[in-house]
Structure formats: structure tokens, C-alpha cells
Amino acid sequence: MSAEIIDGKEFAAGLRARVAAHVARLKADHGITPGLAVVLVGEDPASQVYVRSKGKMTVEAGMKSAEHRLSPETSQEDLLNLINELNADPTIHGILVQLPLPAHLDEDLVINAIDPAKDVDGFHILNVGLLGTGQKSMVPCTPLGCLMLLRERLGSLAGLDAVVIGRSNIVGKPMAQLLLGDSCTVTICHSKTKDLPQVVGRADIVVAAVGRPQMVTGDWIKPGATVIDVGINRIDDNGKSRLVGDVDFASAAEVAGAITPVPGGVGPMTIACLLANTLTACTRANNLPEPDNLTP
Ligand code: NAD
């Protein structure tokens, strides 16, 4: 194996420590505690795990955590009323509605009801537009975490060829915008892309966000490329369940210059960036200088 392993777990721990240090200073100097509200509708087991872990890390960073667990039958009106209450609550600086929502709820309507200044997931249409036009916005946590890892590993990304596999609003599209913002030449691939291995083979940076276990194999990768694996897939491995990414780690690590593992790569960065976004939202809400050492 030749690739350097990009340790997202360690980088995320460092980021969370920097956030916690800022939070402590905010409290000491201004008496302000950043607050994050997480709204979970229904009983999806994976979502419950995510919400629990977000709440725990929010508290560990010294922030206020407010969890709202609603029944799967919650009406659109009740959910919108809760969001309006949280929008008006001065102790809450970030609001996250855990996705996916049950089918009877309109995800776009719900996300766009969040005050854009409190939209720490960066999914509100206003934040999407601000990101797309290169203006100050709330940046979606998973792509932001990927960008931090790439900058940490490569320094300037200017002029590099980047291929993003996946065009979701949550990962693929904002990832492409961020890479463009860092002056990469960006190609977005998706389920209808022709000759995907050949396109991926041109890339200095590969970001895989597909949701297909071990789809990207080592023979697709340009030697020395940096590979960021966003995928989280549970597979059965000889009767044992385990997590794998969208990249076949063993073969890709033979060829790549650096690669994120799954687990322990992008995953831990997502929650750390959520905390960083909540802190940023809090400083903006209070007209205080934004922390400048959170992103490399
Ligand atoms: P999604 O299902 O919304 O989008 C998947 C994308 O992959 C689509 O744009 C589709 O066009 C593309 N695609 C599907 N099959 C393809 C193929 N054969 N070739 C090329 N492209 C193909 O998924 P998502 O929400 O963007 O998530 C993608 C993966 O990332 C999932 O495994 C998800 O669990 C994971 N994820 C991880 C984190 C994290 O914190 N690490 C956060 C969000 C998502």
C-alpha cells in the first residue's frame, strides 16, 4: 500500500477542540453560549444514532443542545410551527432538521422555513445561492469537511482536476461549488455519466459520494491522486456486517497518493463542521468577529 491515510478522525478532533476553545472564550468574554437545535421526525434507526451523537458532541464542545424528537405522524403544520419557534429563540443559533423526513412531509418547504442565518446544514435555498455565487454563506457540513481535508493535505487546490461522483444537493453539488471556489477544474459525474472510469482517471482529486459499496476501484485512479470517500455503506462480509465506502479501499490505496478511510475519514468531519457552523452562526448573530482558525 502506497497511499497516505488521511486521518479524518484526528483532524475532526482537532477542529472540535478549536471550536470548544472559541466557545469557552465566547462565554467568558461575552456571556454567550452557542445553541444548536436538532429536530428528528420519526424513528429511523440511523437518524437516531446521528442525532444522539450530534447532541453529545454539541455538549462536549460547551454548547447548548436542544433535541426535538417528534412522532412519525407529525403534521407539516406542527413541524413548521416548531421551526418558527426555534427561528425566534435567541438562545438557538443553529437549527438542523434530520433528513430524510417521512414521506408525507415536504422536505424543501421545511428546509426553506429555517431562518437562513440559523441554517447550519447550509441547505436553505438562500445559502445554496450564496455558495453558488461565491458569497458568505452557511456551507453544507460534509462537503466543507472534505474541503478541509483536501486543503490540509494539498495546500492550494488551484488548477487541479477534480472529479466529484454524485450530484446530490447534500454532497455532490455543494462539493463541486467549493472545489470551483478553490479554482479546481471540476467535473461532476452521476448515474448517466459515460465511461466513468476514464473520467475519474483524469482526476488529481476524486470525491466519491454515490452510495454504492466499493464502486471506485484502484484501476480507475490516476497514480498519486487524492481520494476522498464520502460513502457510508453497510455490507455483509462473511456473515459479519461492516461499513465500507464508495471506494474499494484496498485497491485504491495501492495507487492513490492519499485516501480517506471508511470509517474514520469524512464521517467524523461532518459533525465537527456542524459544530463549527453553529459557532459561526452564533458569532454572526451577535456581530462578533468570526473565528478565523477553524478552516485551514
Ligand atoms: P444520493 O443518493 O442523494 O446521491 C447519489 C448520487 O450518486 C446521485 O447523484 C447519482 O446520480 C449518483 N450515482 C448513483 N449511481 C451511480 C453510478 N453507478 N455511477 C455514478 N454515479 C452514480 O446520495 P448522497 O446523499 O449524496 O450520499 C452519497 C453517499 O454518501 C451515501 O453513501 C451516503 O451514506 C454518504 N454520506 C456520507 C456522509 C458523511 O458524513 N460521511 C454524509 C452524507 C452522505
mmCIF file of C-alpha atoms and ligand atoms in Angstrom:
data_model
loop_
_atom_site.group_PDB
_atom_site.id
_atom_site.type_symbol
_atom_site.label_atom_id
_atom_site.label_comp_id
_atom_site.label_asym_id
_atom_site.label_seq_id
_atom_site.Cartn_x
_atom_site.Cartn_y
_atom_site.Cartn_z
ATOM 1 C CA MET A 1 0.000 0.000 0.000
ATOM 2 C CA SER A 2 1.456 3.354 -1.005
ATOM 3 C CA ALA A 3 -1.200 5.956 -0.164
ATOM 4 C CA GLU A 4 -1.036 8.205 2.859
ATOM 5 C CA ILE A 5 -4.122 7.670 5.014
ATOM 6 C CA ILE A 6 -5.964 10.930 5.637
ATOM 7 C CA ASP A 7 -6.999 10.672 9.276
ATOM 8 C CA GLY A 8 -10.357 12.434 9.399
ATOM 9 C CA LYS A 9 -10.933 11.283 12.949
ATOM 10 C CA GLU A 10 -7.824 13.054 14.196
ATOM 11 C CA PHE A 11 -8.429 16.193 12.119
ATOM 12 C CA ALA A 12 -12.041 16.342 13.338
ATOM 13 C CA ALA A 13 -10.917 16.016 16.975
ATOM 14 C CA GLY A 14 -8.585 18.982 16.445
ATOM 15 C CA LEU A 15 -11.376 21.029 14.849
ATOM 16 C CA ARG A 16 -13.765 20.215 17.707
ATOM 17 C CA ALA A 17 -11.093 21.279 20.209
ATOM 18 C CA ARG A 18 -10.653 24.625 18.378
ATOM 19 C CA VAL A 19 -14.434 25.115 18.388
ATOM 20 C CA ALA A 20 -14.586 24.313 22.123
ATOM 21 C CA ALA A 21 -11.820 26.829 22.860
ATOM 22 C CA HIS A 22 -13.767 29.557 20.978
ATOM 23 C CA VAL A 23 -16.966 28.634 22.776
ATOM 24 C CA ALA A 24 -15.207 28.934 26.147
ATOM 25 C CA ARG A 25 -13.940 32.421 25.178
ATOM 26 C CA LEU A 26 -17.406 33.488 23.971
ATOM 27 C CA LYS A 27 -18.839 32.501 27.339
ATOM 28 C CA ALA A 28 -16.062 34.114 29.373
ATOM 29 C CA ASP A 29 -15.862 37.376 27.395
ATOM 30 C CA HIS A 30 -19.487 37.892 26.335
ATOM 31 C CA GLY A 31 -21.643 35.538 28.408
ATOM 32 C CA ILE A 32 -22.899 33.894 25.205
ATOM 33 C CA THR A 33 -23.433 30.140 24.752
ATOM 34 C CA PRO A 34 -23.997 28.922 21.176
ATOM 35 C CA GLY A 35 -27.119 26.753 20.904
ATOM 36 C CA LEU A 36 -27.918 24.009 18.380
ATOM 37 C CA ALA A 37 -31.414 22.567 17.945
ATOM 38 C CA VAL A 38 -31.740 19.204 16.203
ATOM 39 C CA VAL A 39 -35.182 18.118 15.029
ATOM 40 C CA LEU A 40 -35.840 14.436 14.376
ATOM 41 C CA VAL A 41 -39.178 13.297 12.967
ATOM 42 C CA GLY A 42 -39.828 9.553 13.196
ATOM 43 C CA GLU A 43 -37.821 6.588 14.364
ATOM 44 C CA ASP A 44 -35.302 5.855 11.597
ATOM 45 C CA PRO A 45 -32.542 3.949 13.477
ATOM 46 C CA ALA A 46 -29.615 5.523 11.569
ATOM 47 C CA SER A 47 -31.044 9.020 12.111
ATOM 48 C CA GLN A 48 -31.456 8.306 15.832
ATOM 49 C CA VAL A 49 -27.775 7.343 16.074
ATOM 50 C CA TYR A 50 -26.706 10.516 14.206
ATOM 51 C CA VAL A 51 -28.901 12.755 16.376
ATOM 52 C CA ARG A 52 -27.622 11.219 19.605
ATOM 53 C CA SER A 53 -24.030 11.644 18.531
ATOM 54 C CA LYS A 54 -24.612 15.250 17.385
ATOM 55 C CA GLY A 55 -26.194 16.105 20.750
ATOM 56 C CA LYS A 56 -23.322 14.521 22.696
ATOM 57 C CA MET A 57 -20.619 16.352 20.744
ATOM 58 C CA THR A 58 -22.509 19.657 20.938
ATOM 59 C CA VAL A 59 -22.480 19.426 24.733
ATOM 60 C CA GLU A 60 -18.816 18.329 24.753
ATOM 61 C CA ALA A 61 -17.955 21.493 22.802
ATOM 62 C CA GLY A 62 -19.590 23.561 25.569
ATOM 63 C CA MET A 63 -22.672 24.454 23.537
ATOM 64 C CA LYS A 64 -26.353 24.155 24.373
ATOM 65 C CA SER A 65 -28.013 21.175 22.686
ATOM 66 C CA ALA A 66 -31.788 21.080 22.214
ATOM 67 C CA GLU A 67 -33.183 17.844 20.799
ATOM 68 C CA HIS A 68 -36.746 17.739 19.475
ATOM 69 C CA ARG A 69 -37.932 14.208 18.787
ATOM 70 C CA LEU A 70 -41.292 14.206 17.037
ATOM 71 C CA SER A 71 -43.599 11.328 16.214
ATOM 72 C CA PRO A 72 -43.569 9.899 12.663
ATOM 73 C CA GLU A 73 -47.147 11.206 12.230
ATOM 74 C CA THR A 74 -46.182 14.836 12.966
ATOM 75 C CA SER A 75 -48.084 17.170 10.649
ATOM 76 C CA GLN A 76 -46.411 19.655 8.350
ATOM 77 C CA GLU A 77 -48.085 22.463 10.283
ATOM 78 C CA ASP A 78 -46.738 21.293 13.651
ATOM 79 C CA LEU A 79 -43.237 20.904 12.254
ATOM 80 C CA LEU A 80 -43.335 24.380 10.678
ATOM 81 C CA ASN A 81 -44.611 25.821 13.975
ATOM 82 C CA LEU A 82 -41.658 24.283 15.816
ATOM 83 C CA ILE A 83 -39.227 25.701 13.249
ATOM 84 C CA ASN A 84 -40.797 29.141 13.642
ATOM 85 C CA GLU A 85 -40.377 28.898 17.427
ATOM 86 C CA LEU A 86 -36.716 27.936 17.023
ATOM 87 C CA ASN A 87 -36.197 30.741 14.479
ATOM 88 C CA ALA A 88 -37.465 33.212 17.108
ATOM 89 C CA ASP A 89 -35.497 31.714 20.031
ATOM 90 C CA PRO A 90 -32.425 33.900 20.738
ATOM 91 C CA THR A 91 -30.661 31.052 22.604
ATOM 92 C CA ILE A 92 -30.704 28.882 19.448
ATOM 93 C CA HIS A 93 -28.155 29.820 16.752
ATOM 94 C CA GLY A 94 -28.299 26.683 14.626
ATOM 95 C CA ILE A 95 -31.247 24.534 13.512
ATOM 96 C CA LEU A 96 -30.817 21.144 11.881
ATOM 97 C CA VAL A 97 -33.725 19.050 10.644
ATOM 98 C CA GLN A 98 -32.509 15.475 10.329
ATOM 99 C CA LEU A 99 -33.155 14.088 6.840
ATOM 100 C CA PRO A 100 -34.789 12.108 5.381
ATOM 101 C CA LEU A 101 -38.215 13.224 6.605
ATOM 102 C CA PRO A 102 -41.231 10.869 6.465
ATOM 103 C CA ALA A 103 -42.812 10.876 3.001
ATOM 104 C CA HIS A 104 -45.874 12.967 3.947
ATOM 105 C CA LEU A 105 -43.663 15.972 4.798
ATOM 106 C CA ASP A 106 -42.351 18.384 2.143
ATOM 107 C CA GLU A 107 -38.577 18.481 2.682
ATOM 108 C CA ASP A 108 -37.978 21.591 0.567
ATOM 109 C CA LEU A 109 -40.729 23.524 2.339
ATOM 110 C CA VAL A 110 -39.407 22.533 5.757
ATOM 111 C CA ILE A 111 -35.745 23.342 4.992
ATOM 112 C CA ASN A 112 -36.670 26.691 3.462
ATOM 113 C CA ALA A 113 -38.687 27.595 6.578
ATOM 114 C CA ILE A 114 -35.459 27.664 8.633
ATOM 115 C CA ASP A 115 -34.005 31.138 9.152
ATOM 116 C CA PRO A 116 -31.071 31.098 6.651
ATOM 117 C CA ALA A 117 -28.814 32.595 9.347
ATOM 118 C CA LYS A 118 -29.538 29.523 11.537
ATOM 119 C CA ASP A 119 -29.364 27.008 8.672
ATOM 120 C CA VAL A 120 -26.220 25.222 9.868
ATOM 121 C CA ASP A 121 -26.707 22.437 7.298
ATOM 122 C CA GLY A 122 -26.473 25.017 4.501
ATOM 123 C CA PHE A 123 -29.443 23.515 2.615
ATOM 124 C CA HIS A 124 -31.693 26.614 2.551
ATOM 125 C CA ILE A 125 -32.141 27.912 -0.989
ATOM 126 C CA LEU A 126 -30.595 31.269 0.013
ATOM 127 C CA ASN A 127 -27.419 29.602 1.287
ATOM 128 C CA VAL A 128 -27.265 27.430 -1.841
ATOM 129 C CA GLY A 129 -27.427 30.613 -3.951
ATOM 130 C CA LEU A 130 -24.842 32.432 -1.831
ATOM 131 C CA LEU A 131 -22.432 29.489 -2.109
ATOM 132 C CA GLY A 132 -23.020 29.270 -5.868
ATOM 133 C CA THR A 133 -22.204 32.952 -6.307
ATOM 134 C CA GLY A 134 -19.141 32.818 -4.051
ATOM 135 C CA GLN A 135 -20.664 34.874 -1.233
ATOM 136 C CA LYS A 136 -20.509 34.348 2.527
ATOM 137 C CA SER A 137 -22.989 31.583 3.389
ATOM 138 C CA MET A 138 -23.571 28.572 5.574
ATOM 139 C CA VAL A 139 -21.682 25.733 3.862
ATOM 140 C CA PRO A 140 -23.046 22.153 3.987
ATOM 141 C CA CYS A 141 -21.104 20.196 6.606
ATOM 142 C CA THR A 142 -19.988 17.094 4.688
ATOM 143 C CA PRO A 143 -18.520 18.902 1.652
ATOM 144 C CA LEU A 144 -16.976 21.509 3.973
ATOM 145 C CA GLY A 145 -15.266 18.684 5.876
ATOM 146 C CA CYS A 146 -13.989 17.195 2.592
ATOM 147 C CA LEU A 147 -12.612 20.591 1.533
ATOM 148 C CA MET A 148 -10.795 20.995 4.854
ATOM 149 C CA LEU A 149 -9.161 17.573 4.462
ATOM 150 C CA LEU A 150 -8.129 18.387 0.896
ATOM 151 C CA ARG A 151 -6.612 21.748 1.863
ATOM 152 C CA GLU A 152 -4.824 20.134 4.778
ATOM 153 C CA ARG A 153 -3.312 17.505 2.508
ATOM 154 C CA LEU A 154 -2.666 19.538 -0.666
ATOM 155 C CA GLY A 155 -2.426 23.194 0.367
ATOM 156 C CA SER A 156 -3.614 25.211 -2.634
ATOM 157 C CA LEU A 157 -6.044 23.324 -4.882
ATOM 158 C CA ALA A 158 -5.771 25.874 -7.707
ATOM 159 C CA GLY A 159 -5.601 24.352 -11.168
ATOM 160 C CA LEU A 160 -6.110 20.755 -10.044
ATOM 161 C CA ASP A 161 -8.520 18.483 -11.916
ATOM 162 C CA ALA A 162 -11.293 17.408 -9.538
ATOM 163 C CA VAL A 163 -13.936 14.780 -10.259
ATOM 164 C CA VAL A 164 -16.970 14.614 -7.992
ATOM 165 C CA ILE A 165 -19.018 11.424 -8.373
ATOM 166 C CA GLY A 166 -22.596 12.134 -7.286
ATOM 167 C CA ARG A 167 -24.788 15.184 -7.834
ATOM 168 C CA SER A 168 -26.948 15.285 -4.701
ATOM 169 C CA ASN A 169 -27.900 18.632 -3.169
ATOM 170 C CA ILE A 170 -26.371 17.473 0.126
ATOM 171 C CA VAL A 171 -22.925 16.385 -1.053
ATOM 172 C CA GLY A 172 -22.136 16.321 -4.783
ATOM 173 C CA LYS A 173 -23.335 19.757 -5.931
ATOM 174 C CA PRO A 174 -22.039 21.816 -2.982
ATOM 175 C CA MET A 175 -18.755 19.875 -3.134
ATOM 176 C CA ALA A 176 -18.358 20.873 -6.771
ATOM 177 C CA GLN A 177 -19.092 24.532 -5.885
ATOM 178 C CA LEU A 178 -16.477 24.505 -3.126
ATOM 179 C CA LEU A 179 -13.833 22.975 -5.399
ATOM 180 C CA LEU A 180 -14.662 25.540 -8.078
ATOM 181 C CA GLY A 181 -14.319 28.234 -5.412
ATOM 182 C CA ASP A 182 -10.816 26.902 -4.761
ATOM 183 C CA SER A 183 -10.034 27.177 -8.505
ATOM 184 C CA CYS A 184 -10.133 23.473 -9.400
ATOM 185 C CA THR A 185 -11.269 22.355 -12.830
ATOM 186 C CA VAL A 186 -14.362 20.443 -11.780
ATOM 187 C CA THR A 187 -16.237 17.588 -13.436
ATOM 188 C CA ILE A 188 -19.461 16.308 -11.853
ATOM 189 C CA CYS A 189 -20.320 12.689 -12.641
ATOM 190 C CA HIS A 190 -23.576 10.865 -11.969
ATOM 191 C CA SER A 191 -25.536 7.742 -12.805
ATOM 192 C CA LYS A 192 -25.765 8.658 -16.507
ATOM 193 C CA THR A 193 -22.082 9.573 -16.979
ATOM 194 C CA LYS A 194 -20.446 7.709 -19.854
ATOM 195 C CA ASP A 195 -17.180 5.875 -19.233
ATOM 196 C CA LEU A 196 -16.876 6.875 -15.588
ATOM 197 C CA PRO A 197 -13.514 5.088 -15.049
ATOM 198 C CA GLN A 198 -11.949 7.101 -17.861
ATOM 199 C CA VAL A 199 -13.257 10.404 -16.449
ATOM 200 C CA VAL A 200 -12.089 9.519 -12.933
ATOM 201 C CA GLY A 201 -8.688 8.559 -14.367
ATOM 202 C CA ARG A 202 -8.006 12.230 -15.275
ATOM 203 C CA ALA A 203 -8.536 13.494 -11.745
ATOM 204 C CA ASP A 204 -5.965 14.809 -9.289
ATOM 205 C CA ILE A 205 -8.804 14.857 -6.739
ATOM 206 C CA VAL A 206 -11.611 12.277 -6.616
ATOM 207 C CA VAL A 207 -14.587 12.786 -4.315
ATOM 208 C CA ALA A 208 -16.916 9.769 -4.295
ATOM 209 C CA ALA A 209 -20.447 10.419 -2.967
ATOM 210 C CA VAL A 210 -22.562 7.743 -4.589
ATOM 211 C CA GLY A 211 -23.878 5.281 -2.022
ATOM 212 C CA ARG A 212 -22.585 2.189 -3.879
ATOM 213 C CA PRO A 213 -20.226 -0.027 -1.890
ATOM 214 C CA GLN A 214 -16.637 -0.142 -3.216
ATOM 215 C CA MET A 215 -17.653 1.006 -6.702
ATOM 216 C CA VAL A 216 -14.482 3.003 -7.443
ATOM 217 C CA THR A 217 -11.574 0.607 -7.838
ATOM 218 C CA GLY A 218 -7.830 1.210 -7.914
ATOM 219 C CA ASP A 219 -7.585 0.770 -11.689
ATOM 220 C CA TRP A 220 -9.795 3.893 -12.130
ATOM 221 C CA ILE A 221 -7.463 6.120 -10.116
ATOM 222 C CA LYS A 222 -4.644 8.245 -11.519
ATOM 223 C CA PRO A 223 -1.409 7.390 -9.677
ATOM 224 C CA GLY A 224 -0.820 9.871 -6.856
ATOM 225 C CA ALA A 225 -4.386 11.254 -6.836
ATOM 226 C CA THR A 226 -6.077 12.300 -3.596
ATOM 227 C CA VAL A 227 -9.219 10.252 -2.951
ATOM 228 C CA ILE A 228 -11.988 11.421 -0.631
ATOM 229 C CA ASP A 229 -14.549 8.715 0.085
ATOM 230 C CA VAL A 230 -17.859 10.125 1.338
ATOM 231 C CA GLY A 231 -19.837 6.896 1.002
ATOM 232 C CA ILE A 232 -21.118 5.048 4.051
ATOM 233 C CA ASN A 233 -22.416 1.611 3.114
ATOM 234 C CA ARG A 234 -23.118 -1.348 5.359
ATOM 235 C CA ILE A 235 -22.229 -4.675 3.752
ATOM 236 C CA ASP A 236 -22.320 -8.280 4.792
ATOM 237 C CA ASP A 237 -18.772 -9.635 4.957
ATOM 238 C CA ASN A 238 -18.786 -13.405 5.555
ATOM 239 C CA GLY A 239 -21.769 -13.129 7.883
ATOM 240 C CA LYS A 240 -20.393 -10.038 9.640
ATOM 241 C CA SER A 241 -21.765 -6.571 8.980
ATOM 242 C CA ARG A 242 -19.205 -3.823 8.332
ATOM 243 C CA LEU A 243 -19.022 -0.292 6.930
ATOM 244 C CA VAL A 244 -17.339 0.414 3.610
ATOM 245 C CA GLY A 245 -17.121 3.479 1.405
ATOM 246 C CA ASP A 246 -17.871 4.035 -2.267
ATOM 247 C CA VAL A 247 -14.192 3.343 -2.969
ATOM 248 C CA ASP A 248 -12.564 -0.064 -2.859
ATOM 249 C CA PHE A 249 -10.028 0.982 -0.246
ATOM 250 C CA ALA A 250 -7.535 -1.870 -0.689
ATOM 251 C CA SER A 251 -7.024 -1.448 -4.445
ATOM 252 C CA ALA A 252 -7.315 2.369 -4.445
ATOM 253 C CA ALA A 253 -4.721 2.724 -1.679
ATOM 254 C CA GLU A 254 -2.190 0.925 -3.932
ATOM 255 C CA VAL A 255 -2.414 3.716 -6.487
ATOM 256 C CA ALA A 256 -3.593 6.912 -4.783
ATOM 257 C CA GLY A 257 -1.274 9.450 -3.161
ATOM 258 C CA ALA A 258 -3.661 9.833 -0.244
ATOM 259 C CA ILE A 259 -7.047 8.416 0.692
ATOM 260 C CA THR A 260 -9.667 8.742 3.421
ATOM 261 C CA PRO A 261 -10.690 5.504 5.161
ATOM 262 C CA VAL A 262 -14.275 4.476 5.955
ATOM 263 C CA PRO A 263 -14.963 4.697 8.822
ATOM 264 C CA GLY A 264 -12.667 7.396 10.219
ATOM 265 C CA GLY A 265 -12.391 9.690 7.203
ATOM 266 C CA VAL A 266 -15.132 12.075 6.130
ATOM 267 C CA GLY A 267 -17.741 10.905 8.678
ATOM 268 C CA PRO A 268 -16.173 12.494 11.789
ATOM 269 C CA MET A 269 -15.603 15.743 9.857
ATOM 270 C CA THR A 270 -19.341 16.165 9.234
ATOM 271 C CA ILE A 271 -20.241 16.576 12.911
ATOM 272 C CA ALA A 272 -17.148 18.707 13.615
ATOM 273 C CA CYS A 273 -18.193 21.053 10.771
ATOM 274 C CA LEU A 274 -21.735 21.182 12.161
ATOM 275 C CA LEU A 275 -20.297 22.473 15.451
ATOM 276 C CA ALA A 276 -18.072 24.934 13.571
ATOM 277 C CA ASN A 277 -21.088 26.214 11.597
ATOM 278 C CA THR A 278 -23.094 26.635 14.812
ATOM 279 C CA LEU A 279 -20.277 28.686 16.325
ATOM 280 C CA THR A 280 -20.042 30.777 13.148
ATOM 281 C CA ALA A 281 -23.817 31.360 13.171
ATOM 282 C CA CYS A 282 -23.616 32.438 16.819
ATOM 283 C CA THR A 283 -20.807 34.944 16.230
ATOM 284 C CA ARG A 284 -22.634 36.395 13.207
ATOM 285 C CA ALA A 285 -25.877 36.703 15.201
ATOM 286 C CA ASN A 286 -24.013 38.649 17.876
ATOM 287 C CA ASN A 287 -21.998 40.821 15.456
ATOM 288 C CA LEU A 288 -18.747 39.400 16.808
ATOM 289 C CA PRO A 289 -15.649 38.564 14.741
ATOM 290 C CA GLU A 290 -15.879 35.108 13.195
ATOM 291 C CA PRO A 291 -13.340 32.543 14.388
ATOM 292 C CA ASP A 292 -10.522 32.518 11.857
ATOM 293 C CA ASN A 293 -8.697 29.311 12.751
ATOM 294 C CA LEU A 294 -11.472 26.825 12.049
ATOM 295 C CA THR A 295 -10.716 26.303 8.370
ATOM 296 C CA PRO A 296 -7.172 25.734 7.130
HETATM 297 P P1 NAD B 1 -27.762 10.387 -3.150
HETATM 298 O O1 NAD B 1 -28.386 9.037 -3.284
HETATM 299 O O2 NAD B 1 -28.617 11.562 -2.894
HETATM 300 O O3 NAD B 1 -26.915 10.691 -4.456
HETATM 301 C C1 NAD B 1 -26.105 9.714 -5.051
HETATM 302 C C2 NAD B 1 -25.560 10.238 -6.348
HETATM 303 O O4 NAD B 1 -24.769 9.212 -6.933
HETATM 304 C C3 NAD B 1 -26.610 10.636 -7.358
HETATM 305 O O5 NAD B 1 -26.343 11.944 -7.808
HETATM 306 C C4 NAD B 1 -26.454 9.636 -8.506
HETATM 307 O O6 NAD B 1 -26.584 10.255 -9.791
HETATM 308 C C5 NAD B 1 -25.028 9.154 -8.321
HETATM 309 N N1 NAD B 1 -24.898 7.768 -8.774
HETATM 310 C C6 NAD B 1 -25.687 6.709 -8.474
HETATM 311 N N2 NAD B 1 -25.245 5.601 -9.098
HETATM 312 C C7 NAD B 1 -24.162 5.963 -9.814
HETATM 313 C C8 NAD B 1 -23.266 5.272 -10.656
HETATM 314 N N3 NAD B 1 -23.398 3.985 -10.901
HETATM 315 N N4 NAD B 1 -22.259 5.979 -11.218
HETATM 316 C C9 NAD B 1 -22.115 7.288 -10.982
HETATM 317 N N5 NAD B 1 -22.913 8.000 -10.161
HETATM 318 C C10 NAD B 1 -23.936 7.339 -9.595
HETATM 319 O O7 NAD B 1 -26.650 10.219 -2.021
HETATM 320 P P2 NAD B 1 -25.907 11.303 -1.087
HETATM 321 O O8 NAD B 1 -26.852 11.800 -0.059
HETATM 322 O O9 NAD B 1 -25.160 12.289 -1.918
HETATM 323 O O10 NAD B 1 -24.867 10.332 -0.351
HETATM 324 C C11 NAD B 1 -23.888 9.619 -1.072
HETATM 325 C C12 NAD B 1 -23.136 8.695 -0.130
HETATM 326 O O11 NAD B 1 -22.504 9.483 0.858
HETATM 327 C C13 NAD B 1 -24.027 7.717 0.648
HETATM 328 O O12 NAD B 1 -23.288 6.519 0.850
HETATM 329 C C14 NAD B 1 -24.248 8.397 1.978
HETATM 330 O O13 NAD B 1 -24.486 7.474 3.027
HETATM 331 C C15 NAD B 1 -22.912 9.071 2.159
HETATM 332 N N6 NAD B 1 -22.948 10.265 3.006
HETATM 333 C C16 NAD B 1 -21.986 10.349 3.960
HETATM 334 C C17 NAD B 1 -21.928 11.468 4.779
HETATM 335 C C18 NAD B 1 -20.841 11.551 5.794
HETATM 336 O O14 NAD B 1 -20.962 12.278 6.769
HETATM 337 N N7 NAD B 1 -19.724 10.850 5.583
HETATM 338 C C19 NAD B 1 -22.866 12.493 4.641
HETATM 339 C C20 NAD B 1 -23.835 12.394 3.618
HETATM 340 C C21 NAD B 1 -23.846 11.269 2.807
#
